[in-house]
Backbone as numpy.savetxt, mean C-alpha at the origin, in Angstrom:
# Nx Ny Nz CAx CAy CAz Cx Cy Cz
-1.38 27.53 -6.67 -2.49 27.86 -6.46 -3.49 28.98 -7.05
-4.50 28.78 -7.53 -5.26 29.61 -8.21 -5.66 31.18 -7.28
-5.31 31.81 -8.03 -6.09 33.10 -6.86 -7.41 34.29 -7.62
-7.90 33.38 -8.32 -8.65 33.54 -8.42 -10.56 33.19 -9.07
-10.61 32.75 -7.38 -11.72 31.89 -6.51 -12.99 33.11 -7.09
-14.20 31.97 -7.69 -14.83 32.92 -7.41 -16.32 33.07 -6.38
-16.06 32.14 -5.67 -16.36 32.19 -3.78 -15.31 31.59 -2.85
-15.16 32.32 -1.86 -14.44 32.42 -0.17 -15.86 32.25 0.38
-14.96 30.54 1.12 -16.32 30.28 1.93 -15.20 30.14 3.53
-15.54 30.88 4.66 -14.57 31.22 6.10 -15.76 30.98 7.55
-15.06 30.09 8.35 -15.55 29.70 9.53 -16.03 28.96 9.40
-15.88 28.27 10.88 -16.38 27.29 10.81 -17.63 26.35 10.70
-17.80 25.50 9.80 -19.02 24.13 8.92 -19.77 25.60 8.09
-19.12 25.74 7.35 -19.60 27.27 6.41 -20.39 26.56 5.45
-20.39 25.55 5.41 -21.07 25.03 4.09 -21.80 23.59 4.73
-22.22 23.97 5.97 -23.31 22.08 6.99 -24.01 21.96 6.24
-24.07 20.47 5.95 -25.28 19.56 5.11 -25.82 20.57 4.21
-24.61 20.77 3.43 -24.78 21.23 1.91 -25.52 19.43 1.02
-26.64 19.77 -0.16 -27.21 19.21 -0.35 -27.00 19.65 -2.10
-26.82 18.34 -2.48 -27.22 18.54 -4.15 -26.26 19.76 -5.06
-25.25 20.70 -4.87 -24.73 21.30 -4.28 -23.66 21.62 -5.61
-23.14 22.46 -5.86 -22.47 22.57 -6.64 -21.64 23.22 -7.00
-19.74 23.11 -6.24 -18.53 24.22 -6.39 -17.44 24.50 -7.21
-17.87 25.81 -7.85 -16.34 25.71 -8.48 -15.61 27.18 -8.29
-14.37 26.75 -8.69 -13.69 27.79 -8.55 -14.18 28.91 -6.82
-14.16 27.55 -5.68 -14.30 27.72 -4.35 -13.18 28.09 -3.67
-13.11 28.63 -2.74 -12.15 28.41 -1.91 -12.39 28.42 -0.35
-12.77 27.42 0.34 -12.56 27.04 1.85 -11.46 27.75 2.67
-11.47 28.70 3.33 -10.41 29.28 3.94 -10.43 28.91 5.64
-9.91 29.76 6.61 -10.51 29.52 7.63 -11.24 28.72 8.23
-11.43 28.11 8.80 -12.36 27.14 9.36 -12.90 26.19 8.71
-13.30 25.05 10.10 -12.84 23.35 10.56 -14.45 23.25 9.59
-14.14 22.34 9.09 -15.80 21.04 8.51 -16.54 22.00 7.38
-15.85 22.90 6.57 -16.85 23.60 5.94 -18.06 22.29 5.03
-17.61 21.65 4.87 -18.45 20.77 4.57 -18.77 19.58 4.82
-18.99 19.55 6.07 -19.12 17.94 7.00 -20.46 17.91 7.28
-21.15 16.54 6.66 -22.44 16.35 6.20 -23.32 16.52 5.15
-22.34 16.59 4.05 -22.76 17.12 2.63 -23.33 16.20 2.44
-24.37 15.89 1.55 -24.17 14.87 0.71 -24.26 15.27 -0.91
-24.33 14.31 -2.18 -24.34 14.37 -3.79 -24.18 16.48 -3.89
-22.29 16.31 -3.40 -22.09 18.10 -3.76 -21.02 17.24 -5.32
-20.33 18.10 -5.30 -19.16 18.44 -6.21 -18.61 19.21 -5.84
-17.94 19.51 -6.42 -15.88 20.22 -6.29 -14.59 20.50 -7.43
-15.25 21.38 -7.80 -14.35 21.71 -8.86 -12.90 22.81 -9.09
-11.91 22.33 -9.45 -10.97 24.06 -9.55 -10.87 24.40 -7.90
-11.08 23.46 -7.01 -11.09 24.95 -5.63 -9.58 24.35 -4.86
-9.89 24.72 -3.77 -9.07 24.81 -2.79 -9.18 24.55 -1.56
-8.73 23.99 -0.28 -8.93 22.95 1.32 -8.04 23.69 2.02
-8.60 24.80 2.88 -6.98 25.51 3.46 -7.08 24.86 4.73
-8.66 24.85 5.03 -8.49 24.27 6.63 -9.03 22.58 6.94
-8.66 22.97 8.40 -9.04 20.87 8.38 -10.47 20.29 8.09
-10.37 19.67 8.33 -12.05 18.15 8.28 -12.70 18.95 6.77
-12.35 19.45 6.03 -13.35 19.90 5.09 -14.45 18.89 4.94
-14.25 17.49 4.82 -15.44 16.60 3.56 -15.83 15.33 4.92
-16.24 15.49 6.90 -16.67 14.70 7.40 -17.97 14.15 6.81
-18.04 12.88 7.15 -19.27 12.25 7.76 -20.19 12.23 6.26
-19.65 12.74 5.24 -20.17 12.81 3.94 -20.56 11.91 3.00
-21.14 11.99 1.48 -22.23 11.05 1.16 -22.37 11.26 -0.31
-21.66 10.27 -0.85 -21.23 10.55 -2.83 -20.72 12.25 -2.97
-19.84 12.54 -2.59 -19.13 13.44 -3.09 -18.16 13.33 -4.63
-18.27 14.30 -5.75 -17.07 14.27 -6.49 -16.70 15.64 -6.48
-15.05 14.70 -6.38 -13.64 17.09 -6.17 -12.89 15.82 -7.81
-12.48 17.09 -8.28 -11.73 17.50 -9.38 -10.96 18.95 -9.67
-9.45 18.16 -10.05 -8.68 19.55 -10.17 -8.69 20.07 -9.01
-8.57 19.98 -7.73 -8.51 20.39 -6.33 -7.25 20.42 -5.46
-6.75 20.77 -4.43 -6.06 21.10 -4.27 -6.90 21.06 -2.63
-5.48 19.91 -1.73 -6.05 19.74 -0.50 -4.60 20.88 0.51
-4.52 21.93 1.40 -3.23 22.28 0.96 -3.07 21.54 2.53
-2.09 21.93 2.95 -1.23 21.23 4.41 -2.10 21.67 5.29
-2.62 22.13 5.96 -3.86 22.22 6.89 -5.35 21.94 6.63
-5.29 21.42 5.59 -5.96 20.93 5.16 -6.32 18.93 5.54
-5.82 18.99 6.75 -5.03 17.75 7.29 -6.26 16.75 8.11
-6.65 15.55 8.06 -7.28 14.79 8.36 -8.91 14.72 7.67
-9.53 15.35 6.13 -9.55 15.92 5.65 -11.40 14.68 5.11
-10.97 13.33 5.17 -11.99 13.57 4.64 -12.22 11.87 5.14
-13.09 11.95 6.56 -13.31 10.81 7.58 -14.66 10.74 7.35
-14.74 9.00 7.55 -16.74 8.92 7.83 -17.41 9.15 6.46
-16.92 8.96 5.24 -17.09 9.74 4.05 -17.77 7.97 3.05
-18.86 8.12 2.55 -18.69 7.13 1.57 -18.78 7.57 0.29
-18.59 6.61 -1.09 -18.63 7.01 -2.14 -18.35 8.01 -2.10
-16.72 8.41 -2.52 -16.71 9.63 -3.06 -14.85 9.03 -3.90
-15.21 10.21 -5.05 -14.32 10.21 -6.09 -13.48 11.42 -6.18
-11.94 11.10 -6.62 -11.48 12.04 -6.50 -10.29 12.15 -7.65
-9.83 13.90 -8.89 -9.37 13.10 -9.76 -8.63 14.86 -9.79
-7.58 13.42 -10.35 -6.71 15.63 -11.10 -6.47 16.66 -9.85
-6.23 15.95 -9.30 -6.26 16.32 -7.82 -4.62 16.25 -6.66
-4.61 17.47 -5.92 -3.30 16.86 -5.69 -3.67 17.50 -3.91
-2.57 16.29 -3.04 -3.24 16.56 -1.60 -2.18 16.74 -0.56
-1.67 17.61 -0.32 -0.62 18.13 0.45 -1.20 17.61 2.13
-1.99 17.17 2.49 -2.19 17.08 4.27 -2.05 15.61 4.39
-1.68 15.42 5.13 -1.49 13.63 5.86 -2.79 13.37 6.22
-3.04 12.00 6.79 -4.55 11.36 7.34 -5.29 11.77 7.18
-5.28 11.83 5.42 -6.49 12.77 4.64 -7.53 11.59 5.00
-7.78 10.74 4.49 -8.83 9.13 4.45 -9.32 8.25 5.83
-9.80 8.32 6.54 -9.75 7.48 7.17 -11.61 7.26 7.99
-11.47 6.16 8.37 -13.08 5.36 8.13 -13.81 5.53 6.86
-13.64 6.06 5.55 -14.24 5.88 4.79 -14.46 4.68 3.92
-15.65 4.82 2.88 -15.34 3.32 2.31 -15.81 3.82 0.72
-15.78 2.63 -0.34 -16.49 2.97 -1.88 -15.45 4.43 -2.02
-14.18 4.84 -2.57 -13.39 5.91 -2.68 -12.68 5.00 -3.90
-13.00 5.85 -4.30 -12.58 6.34 -6.19 -11.24 7.61 -6.51
-9.82 7.03 -6.56 -8.62 8.21 -7.12 -7.88 8.06 -7.95
-8.65 8.83 -9.00 -7.75 8.73 -9.96 -6.80 9.50 -10.11
-5.61 9.97 -10.70 -4.20 10.75 -10.70 -4.76 11.62 -9.42
-4.19 11.76 -8.28 -3.80 11.87 -7.90 -2.70 12.10 -7.50
-2.09 13.03 -6.51 -0.51 13.31 -5.95 -0.65 13.65 -4.07
0.15 12.52 -3.15 0.01 12.82 -2.11 1.46 12.43 -1.91
1.65 14.43 -1.25 2.81 14.97 -1.42 2.69 14.89 0.00
2.11 14.11 1.22 1.97 14.19 2.66 1.24 12.94 2.88
1.66 11.69 2.88 0.81 10.88 2.31 0.27 10.03 4.06
1.65 10.56 4.90 1.42 9.76 6.26 -0.03 9.40 6.97
0.11 8.29 7.32 -1.48 7.51 8.08 -2.45 8.26 7.26
-2.53 7.85 5.88 -3.56 8.04 5.13 -4.13 6.98 4.72
-5.25 6.08 4.07 -5.97 5.95 4.13 -6.04 4.33 5.38
-6.27 5.27 6.23 -6.85 3.99 7.77 -8.63 3.21 7.44
-7.94 1.81 7.60 -9.23 1.66 8.05 -10.73 2.25 7.21
-9.96 2.72 5.54 -10.83 2.01 4.64 -11.34 1.07 3.75
-12.92 1.01 3.29 -12.49 -0.06 2.19 -13.32 0.24 1.14
-12.93 -0.82 0.44 -13.75 -0.72 -1.31 -12.39 1.07 -1.61
-11.02 0.59 -1.87 -10.53 1.76 -2.61 -10.02 0.73 -3.87
-9.73 2.48 -4.69 -9.51 1.59 -6.05 -8.52 3.51 -6.57
-7.67 2.69 -6.72 -6.26 3.65 -6.84 -5.99 3.72 -8.75
-5.88 4.34 -8.95 -5.75 4.46 -10.98 -4.15 6.27 -10.92
-3.41 5.45 -11.43 -2.48 6.85 -11.46 -2.43 7.76 -10.68
-1.90 6.87 -9.46 -1.75 8.09 -8.23 0.19 7.20 -7.83
0.52 8.66 -7.59 1.55 8.96 -6.42 1.17 9.06 -4.70
1.88 7.90 -3.59 2.36 8.17 -2.40 3.53 8.69 -2.20
3.58 9.51 -0.95 5.74 9.35 -0.41 4.93 9.63 1.28
4.74 8.89 1.82 4.15 8.84 3.72 4.19 7.67 4.09
5.05 7.20 5.41 4.36 6.13 5.84 2.67 5.49 6.43
2.80 4.15 6.59 1.49 4.09 6.98 0.50 4.40 5.94
1.10 4.03 4.82 0.03 4.18 4.18 -1.34 2.94 3.94
-2.52 3.89 3.90 -3.67 2.14 3.71 -3.40 1.31 5.00
-3.34 1.65 6.01 -3.04 0.20 6.42 -5.12 0.57 7.47
-5.17 -0.72 7.77 -5.81 -2.08 8.11 -7.45 -2.00 7.36
-7.04 -1.30 5.51 -8.03 -1.15 4.63 -7.97 -2.23 4.29
-10.00 -2.74 3.63 -10.23 -3.56 3.40 -10.21 -3.33 1.67
-9.99 -4.74 0.72 -11.07 -4.17 -0.48 -9.93 -3.29 -1.27
-8.48 -2.96 -1.84 -7.67 -1.92 -2.24 -7.44 -3.21 -3.05
-7.53 -2.15 -4.59 -6.95 -2.25 -6.23 -6.07 -1.05 -6.21
-4.87 -1.04 -6.64 -4.16 -0.08 -7.61 -3.53 -0.23 -8.57
-3.37 0.97 -9.56 -3.02 0.37 -10.83 -2.02 1.36 -11.02
-1.24 0.96 -11.83 0.09 2.25 -11.75 0.17 3.20 -10.88
0.89 2.28 -9.40 0.74 3.04 -8.50 2.06 3.18 -7.93
2.37 4.58 -7.20 3.78 4.26 -6.98 3.98 5.36 -5.39
4.53 4.32 -4.43 4.74 4.54 -3.25 6.15 4.25 -2.87
5.90 5.66 -1.48 7.71 5.73 -1.10 7.09 6.45 0.13
6.82 5.25 0.90 6.72 5.17 2.12 6.64 3.31 3.27
7.35 3.76 4.14 7.51 2.18 5.30 5.87 1.99 5.32
5.55 0.50 5.76 4.69 0.17 6.40 3.11 -0.12 5.29
3.66 -0.36 4.22 2.70 -0.22 3.41 0.83 -0.91 3.67
0.24 -0.97 4.06 -1.71 -1.79 3.51 -0.64 -2.39 5.16
-0.26 -2.28 6.27 -0.24 -3.86 7.54 -1.65 -3.76 7.41
-2.38 -5.12 7.88 -3.58 -5.70 8.09 -4.30 -5.24 7.40
-3.97 -5.24 6.07 -5.20 -5.19 4.92 -5.30 -6.46 4.36
-6.53 -6.64 4.00 -7.02 -8.11 3.19 -7.51 -7.17 2.40
-7.68 -8.18 1.04 -8.29 -8.18 -0.65 -7.39 -7.42 -1.37
-6.26 -7.56 -1.52 -5.75 -6.22 -2.00 -5.28 -7.05 -3.59
-5.16 -6.10 -4.93 -4.63 -6.60 -5.63 -3.93 -5.24 -6.49
-2.93 -5.29 -6.77 -1.90 -4.11 -7.66 -1.39 -4.88 -8.77
-1.16 -3.76 -9.99 -1.11 -4.14 -11.20 -0.06 -3.13 -11.49
1.07 -2.96 -11.97 1.81 -2.06 -12.75 2.15 -0.92 -11.89
2.66 -1.13 -10.22 2.91 -0.41 -9.41 4.79 -0.50 -8.83
5.02 0.39 -8.41 6.57 0.72 -7.95 6.51 0.85 -6.21
6.81 -0.58 -5.66 6.69 -0.13 -4.08 7.95 0.18 -3.36
8.12 1.70 -3.21 9.36 1.60 -1.91 9.25 1.24 -0.27
8.71 0.79 -0.01 8.19 0.65 2.31 8.95 -0.95 2.59
9.61 -0.45 3.71 10.50 -1.02 4.72 8.64 -1.93 4.98
9.04 -2.94 5.31 7.16 -3.78 6.41 6.11 -3.67 4.94
6.05 -3.38 4.47 5.68 -3.30 3.08 4.60 -5.19 3.85
2.87 -5.49 3.56 2.02 -6.54 3.06 2.11 -6.65 4.53
2.61 -6.32 5.55 2.52 -7.20 6.81 0.95 -7.22 7.46
0.92 -8.34 7.90 -0.32 -9.12 8.60 -1.46 -8.78 7.68
-0.94 -9.16 6.71 -2.26 -8.93 5.35 -2.86 -10.37 4.84
-4.01 -10.60 4.31 -4.55 -11.26 4.36 -4.97 -11.33 2.14
-4.48 -12.27 1.35 -5.52 -12.17 0.10 -4.76 -10.47 -0.22
-3.58 -11.38 -0.81 -2.58 -10.42 -1.35 -1.93 -10.97 -2.63
-2.15 -10.78 -3.95 -2.25 -10.24 -5.80 -1.81 -9.13 -6.11
-0.23 -9.31 -6.94 0.56 -8.16 -7.50 1.12 -8.62 -8.24
0.55 -7.45 -9.55 1.15 -8.07 -11.44 2.00 -7.15 -11.41
2.87 -7.35 -12.19 4.00 -6.50 -13.00 4.39 -5.70 -12.54
4.82 -5.64 -10.96 5.63 -4.42 -10.22 6.35 -4.85 -9.46
6.90 -3.98 -9.06 8.63 -3.64 -7.93 8.06 -3.59 -6.65
8.77 -4.40 -6.03 8.60 -3.98 -4.71 10.20 -4.11 -4.39
10.36 -3.13 -3.61 11.58 -2.50 -2.63 12.38 -2.31 -1.16
12.02 -3.33 -0.14 12.31 -3.10 1.00 12.02 -4.42 1.76
12.88 -3.74 3.04 12.61 -5.02 4.13 12.07 -5.85 4.68
12.00 -7.56 4.79 10.94 -7.78 5.70 9.26 -7.81 5.00
9.46 -8.26 3.74 8.79 -7.87 2.88 7.80 -9.39 3.35
6.33 -8.90 2.87 5.27 -10.15 3.96 5.05 -10.62 4.67
6.19 -10.28 6.52 5.69 -10.66 6.91 4.27 -10.91 7.92
4.43 -12.50 8.15 3.22 -12.75 8.76 1.87 -12.78 8.22
2.00 -12.79 7.12 0.67 -12.53 5.91 0.16 -13.71 5.88
-1.05 -13.88 5.42 -2.02 -15.31 4.78 -1.98 -15.20 3.07
-1.74 -16.18 2.44 -2.31 -15.86 1.31 -1.99 -14.95 -0.06
-0.24 -14.59 -0.57 0.50 -13.50 -0.56 0.70 -14.30 -1.93
0.15 -13.45 -3.03 0.92 -14.36 -4.61 1.65 -13.03 -4.93
2.67 -12.88 -5.96 3.52 -12.05 -6.99 3.42 -13.00 -8.15
3.39 -11.90 -9.25 3.18 -12.39 -10.78 3.73 -11.17 -11.42
4.77 -12.20 -12.15 5.98 -11.52 -12.86 6.37 -9.51 -12.24
6.67 -9.88 -11.01 7.15 -9.18 -10.14 8.51 -9.12 -10.06
9.46 -8.09 -10.02 11.11 -7.53 -9.02 10.83 -7.75 -8.01
11.70 -8.76 -7.06 10.77 -8.25 -5.55 12.80 -8.11 -5.24
12.97 -6.79 -3.87 14.18 -6.79 -3.72 14.03 -6.67 -2.21
14.28 -7.45 -1.29 14.05 -7.69 -0.12 14.85 -8.01 0.55
15.41 -7.48 2.06 16.44 -8.27 2.87 15.55 -8.74 3.72
16.05 -10.48 4.49 14.63 -11.17 4.72 12.98 -11.20 4.89
13.48 -10.65 3.36 11.68 -9.92 2.59 10.60 -12.39 2.67
9.57 -12.00 3.36 8.98 -13.17 2.59 8.84 -14.37 3.43
9.04 -13.71 4.50 8.91 -14.76 5.72 8.28 -14.97 6.67
7.42 -15.79 7.30 6.39 -16.19 8.30 5.32 -15.71 7.63
5.27 -16.26 6.43 3.94 -15.90 5.17 3.60 -18.07 5.33
1.83 -18.11 4.91 1.14 -18.85 5.54 0.27 -18.91 4.07
1.26 -19.37 2.70 0.67 -19.49 1.35 0.98 -18.10 0.79
1.96 -18.59 0.38 2.62 -17.83 -0.87 3.14 -18.42 -1.97
3.31 -17.70 -3.22 2.46 -18.20 -4.25 3.71 -16.99 -5.33
4.46 -17.62 -6.07 5.30 -16.56 -6.64 5.74 -16.98 -8.22
5.42 -16.50 -9.03 5.09 -16.96 -10.41 6.03 -15.93 -11.46
6.97 -16.62 -12.19 7.36 -15.86 -13.10 8.37 -14.79 -12.33
9.14 -14.63 -11.05 9.35 -13.23 -10.40 10.57 -12.81 -10.48
10.83 -12.49 -10.81 12.39 -11.79 -10.08 13.45 -11.70 -8.98
14.71 -11.76 -8.48 15.27 -11.21 -7.02 16.27 -10.51 -7.16
16.32 -9.54 -6.68 17.66 -8.74 -6.56 17.79 -8.20 -5.63
18.80 -8.58 -5.14 20.07 -8.11 -3.41 19.18 -8.81 -2.53
17.89 -9.63 -3.06 17.81 -10.67 -1.70 17.99 -11.75 -0.43
18.12 -11.07 0.18 18.58 -12.50 0.72 17.96 -13.16 3.00
18.24 -14.69 2.72 17.52 -14.74 3.93 15.68 -14.65 3.78
15.82 -15.59 2.57 14.10 -15.40 1.88 13.54 -16.45 2.16
11.63 -16.02 2.80 11.34 -17.28 3.26 11.57 -18.15 4.76
12.29 -17.95 5.19 11.92 -18.33 6.51 11.00 -18.67 7.65
11.09 -19.47 7.66 9.63 -20.05 8.43 8.39 -19.65 7.67
8.43 -19.60 6.29 7.07 -19.49 5.74 6.66 -21.28 4.93
5.30 -21.04 4.54 4.66 -22.52 4.33 3.79 -22.10 3.32
3.60 -23.66 2.77 2.66 -23.34 1.75 3.36 -22.35 0.85
4.45 -22.93 -0.02 4.95 -22.03 -0.55 5.24 -22.75 -2.07
5.14 -21.65 -2.95 5.17 -22.85 -4.60 5.71 -21.70 -5.26
6.90 -21.42 -5.98 7.95 -20.08 -5.24 8.50 -20.65 -6.55
8.12 -19.51 -8.32 8.99 -19.80 -9.61 10.18 -18.82 -9.65
11.08 -18.69 -9.27 11.81 -17.27 -9.54 12.53 -17.48 -10.73
12.38 -16.97 -11.45 13.51 -16.60 -12.58 14.82 -15.69 -12.64
16.00 -16.30 -11.74 17.02 -15.13 -11.41 17.52 -15.86 -9.98
18.57 -15.45 -10.12 19.46 -16.02 -8.89 19.15 -15.33 -7.66
18.91 -15.88 -6.33 18.53 -15.56 -4.82 20.34 -15.91 -4.12
20.15 -14.59 -3.44 21.63 -14.82 -2.58 21.39 -15.83 -1.24
20.10 -15.69 -0.82 20.11 -16.83 0.16 18.73 -16.59 0.67
18.24 -18.41 0.90 18.17 -18.80 1.23 17.28 -19.55 2.57
16.46 -19.29 3.86 17.08 -19.65 4.99 15.74 -20.31 5.91
15.72 -21.62 5.67 14.98 -22.73 6.84 13.23 -22.41 6.51
12.84 -22.48 5.08 11.73 -22.43 4.46 10.41 -23.93 5.55
9.41 -23.80 5.99 9.31 -24.77 6.46 8.74 -25.31 5.93
8.36 -25.10 3.93 7.23 -26.35 3.69 7.34 -25.65 2.07
6.80 -26.38 1.06 6.99 -26.02 -0.05 7.84 -26.13 -1.15
7.76 -25.74 -2.78 8.36 -25.96 -3.50 9.39 -24.28 -4.06
10.46 -24.17 -3.92 11.73 -22.88 -4.65 12.21 -23.44 -5.46
11.69 -22.37 -6.68 12.21 -22.89 -7.84 13.30 -21.65 -8.11
14.66 -21.73 -8.32 15.71 -20.21 -8.78 16.28 -21.14 -9.55
16.81 -20.02 -10.55 18.33 -20.41 -11.53 19.89 -21.03 -11.07
19.44 -19.96 -9.27 20.91 -20.39 -8.46 20.09 -19.47 -7.03
20.41 -20.54 -6.01 20.72 -20.27 -4.63 21.92 -19.50 -4.57
22.59 -18.80 -3.72 24.35 -18.06 -2.54 24.23 -18.86 -1.89
23.20 -18.71 -1.28 23.53 -19.63 -0.01 22.26 -20.66 0.15
21.95 -21.75 0.54 20.94 -22.62 1.23 20.95 -23.07 2.58
20.50 -22.07 4.08 20.34 -22.88 5.17 18.92 -23.06 5.50
19.25 -24.35 5.21 18.24 -25.43 6.44 18.86 -26.59 7.32
18.31 -25.92 8.60 18.16 -26.51 9.96 17.61 -27.54 10.18
17.60 -28.63 10.50 16.84 -29.74 11.09 15.72 -29.15 11.94
16.68 -28.58 12.97 16.12 -28.45 14.83 15.08 -27.69 13.84
14.53 -26.38 12.76 14.24 -25.57 12.47 12.84 -25.37 11.71
13.96 -26.51 11.03 12.19 -27.05 10.31 12.58 -28.07 9.96
11.17 -29.45 9.05 12.04 -30.26 8.60 11.82 -29.87 7.15
13.17 -30.57 7.42 13.93 -30.48 5.84 13.56 -31.54 4.55
12.33 -32.67 4.96 11.54 -33.53 3.97 10.62 -32.96 3.47
10.15 -31.70 4.19 8.71 -30.91 3.36 9.15 -29.61 2.78
10.69 -29.76 2.45 11.34 -28.53 1.41 11.24 -29.47 -0.17
11.07 -28.62 -0.77 11.66 -29.28 -2.23 12.63 -28.29 -3.09
13.77 -27.97 -2.95 14.75 -26.99 -3.79 15.27 -27.23 -4.84
14.58 -26.77 -6.38 14.65 -26.67 -7.67 15.78 -25.80 -8.21
17.07 -26.01 -7.96 17.97 -24.64 -9.09 19.39 -25.84 -9.35
19.60 -25.15 -10.18 20.86 -26.03 -11.63 22.39 -25.62 -10.38
22.15 -24.38 -9.52 23.50 -24.11 -8.65 22.99 -23.96 -7.07
23.67 -24.17 -6.37 23.72 -23.84 -4.54 25.11 -24.08 -4.91
25.27 -21.94 -4.36 26.81 -22.29 -3.66 27.53 -22.70 -2.51
26.17 -22.99 -1.23 26.46 -23.64 -0.38 25.53 -23.32 0.30
25.71 -25.19 1.17 24.54 -24.95 2.41 25.14 -24.98 3.41
24.06 -24.91 4.25 24.63 -24.86 5.84 23.40 -25.01 6.69
23.66 -26.19 7.76 22.28 -27.34 8.61 22.32 -26.26 9.22
22.76 -25.37 9.54 22.62 -23.81 10.53 22.93 -22.83 10.44
21.93 -21.56 10.33 22.61 -20.16 10.40 23.97 -19.91 11.01
25.45 -19.35 9.74 26.78 -19.91 10.73 26.96 -17.99 10.86
25.76 -17.24 11.12 26.11 -15.95 11.42 24.62 -15.29 12.43
23.65 -16.96 12.54 22.74 -16.44 13.72 22.94 -16.31 14.93
23.86 -16.19 15.45 24.85 -15.49 17.60 25.14 -14.07 16.84
25.41 -13.70 15.67 25.38 -12.88 15.93 24.81 -11.32 15.54
23.91 -11.78 15.24 22.16 -11.44 14.96 21.03 -11.40 15.79
């Protein structure tokens, strides 16, 4: 962090209701809510050290700035805000905000960040932390890297490109999700969601893509993926690789190079509603041989 700040602001609500102001090389130190209710402000090459810096704000542009660990819960109830070339070390940084643009931003502690937000655009963003973007609506990302579980739980209208997502329980309870040219790794991918689409993606997931209504896979590859598609319906899947095991899909078509184990239990699914196309199935069971063990 720089130590040559031009201006230092301390105390609670130090720049409360600031309007049409620009801050360059400013240090917002001890004191909550320094720019609460601000409007039409720019912040450059600055640092926020304390809590709640940008609540209830509007039309905010932040560049080359750091939000330190105690700058947590920093941007809530705010609309029309962009961050570029910023480092965010604080958790819970965005909540109930809308029209958010993030470019070249690094979230080193992204716990519970971007909750209940809308119209969020990410480009070249890295995040580490659980429950990122829960219940967010209108989420787009390009070159996004996430290491954290429960990504986008309850999200809606999501589009992701060229990204790497390491996340257990990613895309749960979601609706209208499309992911292009990305790698997704984590258990229980996509459960209880509607209208999921993956295009040219690599997927690694134990019990992945289960309980989905409307699932499309186009030219995807599976790695170490087991017990996939259980109780999913409306499947249209083209997988250009081996699938270790498939279990009791409800309806649709699954095309793959090879399936190691196929489980189709007529007590759990109508086998006539399921089409399996592949060059080889290693073994087939009418019920899961390990079901009583799990």
